[in-house]
CSV table of C-alpha atoms in Angstrom, one decimal:
chain,number,residue,atom,x,y,z
A,1,MET,CA,28.0,-12.6,38.1
A,2,THR,CA,27.8,-13.7,41.7
A,3,VAL,CA,30.9,-11.7,42.7
A,4,TRP,CA,29.5,-8.5,41.3
A,5,LEU,CA,26.2,-9.0,43.1
A,6,VAL,CA,28.0,-9.1,46.4
A,7,PHE,CA,29.1,-5.4,45.8
A,8,TYR,CA,25.9,-4.3,44.1
A,9,ASN,CA,24.7,-0.7,44.5
A,10,LEU,CA,27.1,0.3,47.2
A,11,ASP,CA,26.3,3.2,49.5
A,12,ASP,CA,27.6,6.7,49.1
A,13,GLY,CA,29.5,8.7,51.8
A,14,PRO,CA,32.5,8.2,54.0
A,15,THR,CA,31.2,5.3,55.9
A,16,ALA,CA,31.0,3.3,52.7
A,17,ALA,CA,34.7,4.0,51.6
A,18,PHE,CA,35.8,0.6,52.9
A,19,GLU,CA,33.2,-1.2,50.8
A,20,ARG,CA,34.2,0.7,47.8
A,21,PHE,CA,37.8,0.0,48.3
A,22,SER,CA,37.0,-3.7,48.8
A,23,ALA,CA,35.0,-3.8,45.4
A,24,ILE,CA,38.0,-2.1,43.6
A,25,TYR,CA,40.6,-4.5,45.2
A,26,PHE,CA,38.7,-7.7,44.7
A,27,THR,CA,38.3,-6.8,41.1
A,28,MET,CA,42.0,-6.2,40.9
A,29,LEU,CA,42.5,-9.5,42.7
A,30,LEU,CA,40.7,-11.4,40.1
A,31,TYR,CA,42.8,-10.3,37.3
A,32,GLU,CA,46.1,-10.8,39.3
A,33,LEU,CA,45.0,-14.5,39.8
A,34,LEU,CA,43.2,-15.3,36.6
A,35,PRO,CA,46.4,-15.8,34.5
A,36,PHE,CA,47.2,-18.8,36.7
A,37,CYS,CA,44.4,-20.7,35.0
A,38,TYR,CA,46.2,-20.7,31.8
A,39,MET,CA,49.9,-21.0,32.8
A,40,SER,CA,50.1,-24.3,30.9
A,41,PHE,CA,49.5,-22.5,27.7
A,42,TYR,CA,52.7,-20.5,28.1
A,43,VAL,CA,54.6,-23.7,29.0
A,44,TRP,CA,53.5,-25.4,25.7
A,45,ASP,CA,54.3,-22.0,23.8
A,46,ARG,CA,57.8,-22.2,25.1
A,47,LYS,CA,58.1,-25.8,23.9
A,48,PHE,CA,56.9,-24.9,20.5
A,49,PHE,CA,59.1,-21.8,20.2
A,50,LEU,CA,62.3,-24.0,21.1
A,51,SER,CA,61.4,-26.5,18.6
A,52,ASP,CA,60.7,-23.9,15.8
A,53,ARG,CA,63.6,-21.8,16.7
A,54,ALA,CA,66.0,-24.7,16.5
A,55,SER,CA,64.8,-25.4,13.0
A,56,GLY,CA,65.4,-21.8,12.1
A,57,LEU,CA,61.7,-21.0,11.3
A,58,TYR,CA,62.0,-17.4,12.8
A,59,ALA,CA,64.0,-15.2,14.9
A,60,THR,CA,63.4,-14.8,18.7
A,61,SER,CA,62.5,-11.1,18.3
A,62,ALA,CA,59.8,-12.1,15.6
A,63,TYR,CA,58.3,-14.8,17.8
A,64,TYR,CA,58.1,-12.4,20.8
A,65,ALA,CA,56.7,-9.5,19.0
A,66,ALA,CA,54.0,-11.9,17.2
A,67,HIS,CA,53.2,-13.5,20.7
A,68,MET,CA,52.7,-10.2,22.4
A,69,ALA,CA,50.5,-8.6,19.5
A,70,ALA,CA,48.3,-11.8,19.5
A,71,SER,CA,47.7,-11.8,23.1
A,72,LEU,CA,47.2,-8.2,23.7
A,73,PRO,CA,43.7,-7.6,22.2
A,74,PHE,CA,42.3,-10.8,24.1
A,75,VAL,CA,43.6,-9.4,27.3
A,76,VAL,CA,42.4,-5.9,26.7
A,77,VAL,CA,38.8,-7.2,25.8
A,78,ASN,CA,38.8,-9.8,28.5
A,79,THR,CA,39.7,-7.4,31.2
A,80,LEU,CA,37.5,-4.5,30.1
A,81,CYS,CA,34.3,-6.7,29.9
A,82,GLY,CA,34.7,-8.0,33.5
A,83,ALA,CA,36.0,-4.8,35.1
A,84,LEU,CA,33.5,-2.4,33.6
A,85,ALA,CA,30.7,-4.8,34.6
A,86,ALA,CA,32.0,-4.7,38.2
A,87,TYR,CA,32.3,-1.0,38.1
A,88,GLY,CA,28.7,-0.7,37.1
A,89,PHE,CA,27.2,-3.2,39.4
A,90,ALA,CA,29.0,-1.6,42.3
A,91,GLY,CA,28.0,1.9,41.5
A,92,LEU,CA,31.5,3.4,41.5
A,93,ARG,CA,32.3,7.0,40.5
A,94,TYR,CA,30.1,7.6,37.4
A,95,THR,CA,32.0,10.2,35.3
A,96,PRO,CA,33.4,9.5,31.8
A,97,ALA,CA,37.0,10.3,33.0
A,98,ALA,CA,36.8,8.1,36.0
A,99,ILE,CA,35.5,5.1,34.0
A,100,VAL,CA,38.2,5.4,31.3
A,101,LEU,CA,41.2,5.8,33.9
A,102,PHE,CA,39.6,2.7,35.8
A,103,GLY,CA,39.8,0.6,32.7
A,104,ILE,CA,43.4,1.9,31.7
A,105,ILE,CA,44.9,1.0,35.2
A,106,LEU,CA,43.0,-2.5,35.3
A,107,VAL,CA,44.3,-3.3,31.6
A,108,LEU,CA,47.8,-2.4,32.7
A,109,GLN,CA,47.6,-4.4,35.9
A,110,SER,CA,46.3,-7.5,33.9
A,111,LEU,CA,49.1,-7.2,31.4
A,112,ILE,CA,51.7,-7.1,34.2
A,113,ALA,CA,50.3,-10.2,35.8
A,114,ILE,CA,50.3,-12.1,32.6
A,115,GLN,CA,53.8,-11.1,31.9
A,116,ILE,CA,55.0,-12.1,35.2
A,117,LEU,CA,53.9,-15.5,34.5
A,118,VAL,CA,55.5,-15.5,31.1
A,119,PHE,CA,58.7,-14.5,32.7
A,120,CYS,CA,58.5,-17.3,35.2
A,121,VAL,CA,57.9,-19.7,32.5
A,122,TYR,CA,61.0,-18.6,30.5
A,123,VAL,CA,63.4,-18.9,33.4
A,124,SER,CA,62.0,-22.2,34.8
A,125,SER,CA,62.8,-25.7,33.7
A,126,ASP,CA,59.2,-26.8,34.3
A,127,GLN,CA,55.8,-25.7,35.1
A,128,ASP,CA,55.9,-26.5,38.8
A,129,ILE,CA,59.0,-24.3,39.3
A,130,ALA,CA,57.3,-21.6,37.4
A,131,TYR,CA,54.3,-21.9,39.3
A,132,VAL,CA,56.2,-21.6,42.6
A,133,LEU,CA,58.1,-18.5,41.4
A,134,ALA,CA,55.0,-16.7,40.2
A,135,THR,CA,52.8,-17.4,43.3
A,136,GLY,CA,55.7,-16.3,45.5
A,137,TYR,CA,56.1,-12.9,43.8
A,138,VAL,CA,52.3,-12.3,43.2
A,139,GLY,CA,51.4,-13.5,46.8
A,140,LEU,CA,54.0,-11.1,48.3
A,141,SER,CA,52.9,-8.4,46.1
A,142,ILE,CA,49.2,-8.8,47.3
A,143,LEU,CA,50.2,-9.0,50.9
A,144,LEU,CA,52.4,-5.8,50.7
A,145,SER,CA,50.0,-3.7,48.6
A,146,GLY,CA,48.9,-1.4,51.4
A,147,VAL,CA,45.4,-2.7,51.7
A,148,PHE,CA,45.7,-5.0,54.7
A,149,VAL,CA,48.3,-3.1,56.4
A,150,ARG,CA,49.4,0.5,55.5
A,151,PRO,CA,53.2,1.0,54.6
A,152,SER,CA,53.7,3.2,57.7
A,153,GLN,CA,52.5,0.2,60.0
A,154,LEU,CA,55.2,-2.2,58.6
A,155,LYS,CA,57.6,-2.5,61.6
A,156,ILE,CA,60.3,-4.4,59.6
A,157,PRO,CA,62.2,-2.1,57.2
A,158,PRO,CA,62.8,-5.0,54.6
A,159,LEU,CA,59.2,-5.5,54.1
A,160,LEU,CA,58.6,-1.7,53.6
A,161,TRP,CA,61.4,-1.9,50.9
A,162,LEU,CA,59.7,-4.8,49.2
A,163,SER,CA,56.4,-3.1,49.1
A,164,TYR,CA,57.9,-0.9,46.4
A,165,ILE,CA,58.1,-3.8,44.0
A,166,SER,CA,54.5,-4.7,44.6
A,167,TYR,CA,52.5,-3.8,41.4
A,168,PRO,CA,49.1,-4.1,43.0
A,169,ARG,CA,50.1,-1.4,45.4
A,170,TRP,CA,50.5,1.3,42.7
A,171,ALA,CA,47.4,0.0,40.8
A,172,PHE,CA,45.3,0.2,44.0
A,173,GLN,CA,46.7,3.8,44.9
A,174,GLY,CA,45.5,5.0,41.4
A,175,LEU,CA,42.1,3.3,41.4
A,176,ALA,CA,41.4,4.5,44.9
A,177,TRP,CA,42.5,8.2,44.0
A,178,ASN,CA,40.1,7.7,40.8
A,179,GLU,CA,37.2,7.0,43.1
A,180,MET,CA,37.6,9.2,46.1
A,181,SER,CA,39.7,12.2,45.0
A,182,GLY,CA,37.9,15.7,45.0
A,183,ILE,CA,34.8,14.4,46.7
A,184,VAL,CA,33.2,16.5,49.4
A,185,TYR,CA,30.8,14.5,51.3
A,186,PRO,CA,27.5,16.5,52.1
A,187,PRO,CA,27.2,17.3,55.9
A,188,GLY,CA,24.5,16.0,57.9
A,189,ALA,CA,21.1,17.7,58.7
A,190,ASN,CA,22.8,19.9,61.5
A,191,CYS,CA,24.4,22.0,58.7
A,192,ILE,CA,20.9,23.3,57.7
A,193,VAL,CA,20.5,26.7,59.6
A,194,PRO,CA,16.9,27.7,60.5
A,195,SER,CA,16.7,30.2,57.5
A,196,MET,CA,17.6,27.1,55.2
A,197,PRO,CA,15.0,24.6,55.8
A,198,GLY,CA,15.0,21.7,53.3
A,199,ALA,CA,18.2,23.0,51.5
A,200,SER,CA,19.7,21.1,48.7
A,201,PRO,CA,23.2,19.6,48.8
A,202,THR,CA,24.2,22.3,46.5
A,203,GLN,CA,22.9,25.0,48.6
A,204,ILE,CA,24.5,23.4,51.7
A,205,ARG,CA,27.9,23.4,50.0
A,206,GLN,CA,27.4,27.0,49.1
A,207,ALA,CA,26.5,27.9,52.6
A,208,MET,CA,29.9,26.2,53.9
A,209,SER,CA,31.7,28.9,52.1
A,210,ASN,CA,29.4,31.7,53.5
A,211,PRO,CA,30.9,33.3,56.6
A,212,GLN,CA,27.6,35.1,57.4
A,213,LEU,CA,25.7,31.9,57.5
A,214,ALA,CA,28.2,30.0,59.3
A,215,GLN,CA,28.4,32.8,61.9
A,216,GLN,CA,24.7,32.7,62.2
A,217,ALA,CA,24.5,28.9,62.6
A,218,VAL,CA,27.2,28.4,65.5
A,219,PRO,CA,25.2,30.1,68.3
A,220,GLU,CA,22.2,28.1,67.5
A,221,GLY,CA,24.1,24.7,67.5
A,222,PHE,CA,24.5,24.2,63.9
A,223,SER,CA,27.7,23.5,62.0
A,224,CYS,CA,28.6,23.8,58.4
A,225,VAL,CA,31.9,21.9,58.3
A,226,PRO,CA,31.8,18.6,56.3
A,227,SER,CA,32.4,15.4,58.2
A,228,SER,CA,35.1,14.3,55.8
A,229,THR,CA,36.3,14.4,52.3
A,230,GLY,CA,37.5,11.8,49.9
A,231,ASP,CA,41.0,13.3,50.0
A,232,GLN,CA,41.1,12.9,53.6
A,233,ILE,CA,40.2,9.2,53.4
A,234,LEU,CA,42.9,8.9,50.9
A,235,SER,CA,45.4,10.6,53.2
A,236,PHE,CA,44.4,8.2,56.2
A,237,TRP,CA,45.1,5.2,54.0
A,238,GLU,CA,48.2,6.6,52.7
A,239,LEU,CA,47.2,6.6,49.2
A,240,SER,CA,49.1,9.7,47.7
A,241,LEU,CA,49.5,8.9,44.0
A,242,THR,CA,47.1,10.2,41.5
A,243,ALA,CA,45.8,8.0,38.7
A,244,TRP,CA,48.1,9.3,36.1
A,245,GLU,CA,51.1,8.8,38.5
A,246,SER,CA,49.9,5.2,38.9
A,247,ILE,CA,49.5,4.6,35.3
A,248,ALA,CA,53.2,6.0,34.6
A,249,ILE,CA,54.5,3.5,37.2
A,250,LEU,CA,52.5,0.5,35.9
A,251,ALA,CA,53.6,1.2,32.5
A,252,GLY,CA,57.4,1.3,33.7
A,253,VAL,CA,56.7,-2.0,35.4
A,254,TYR,CA,55.0,-3.5,32.3
A,255,ILE,CA,58.1,-2.6,30.2
A,256,PHE,CA,60.5,-3.8,32.7
A,257,PHE,CA,59.0,-7.3,32.7
A,258,HIS,CA,59.0,-7.3,29.0
A,259,VAL,CA,62.6,-6.4,28.9
A,260,ILE,CA,63.6,-9.3,31.3
A,261,SER,CA,61.2,-11.7,29.5
A,262,TYR,CA,62.9,-11.1,26.2
A,263,ALA,CA,66.3,-11.5,27.7
A,264,ALA,CA,65.2,-14.8,29.4
A,265,LEU,CA,63.7,-16.2,26.2
A,266,THR,CA,66.9,-15.2,24.2
A,267,LEU,CA,69.1,-17.0,26.9
A,268,LEU,CA,66.9,-20.0,27.0
A,269,HIS,CA,67.3,-20.5,23.2
A,270,ARG,CA,70.9,-20.1,23.4
A,271,GLN,CA,71.2,-22.7,26.3
A,272,LYS,CA,69.1,-25.2,24.4
A,273,ARG,CA,70.7,-24.8,21.1
């Protein structure tokens, strides 16, 4: 609750873009790091699996499917409760489509974060090694997510290549697009020509596309050009993916980690047999 109060009721406008990105990214960060709190559960699950599998109680595929089905609802509900609370407190884009896309992307990112830990547990001999592997990959992914340093600012080519395996990079791009795309920020008071005193934002936007009003305004020192748009902000931050493109990439990453996790679990059973 304290975290959400920090970002309570953020301002609108282009000058508040960084604060809105910060609220989005911090919410992402919580669900990237939260799985580390219960890593020991996955270690114990692995021990129980090896014991039960050695006794022939079930097949590896049955255990893996049951484990995934049992944890999925909990992850979805847990993520949505916290993420949507943050969304409302911060006053992010309030449209049904934006809220749904925000939830989908956050849930996918949470599932990936958990699956990374599961994979690291399956390929490690103990919890300490699994912790080192997971923190190394997650830490690098956070660092190369494009939030702290834009991809074009990376001077060392290998770091740019590594940024492509940063799952927070793709999640943040989708969430940023969801928040900023298509927004036209109302121009300041100087856009109101003398014949439009007290014009509403809608009237001002209409005036922006009216050549006669624009021509009338220029000699009198007025301008009907908006200061910026949400798409310009996204372009500056090099956030080019749409929400749906981000979802497609995250879904691919999620499936990839499931495939290698299942392969690691199968190999683990054969080694211990």
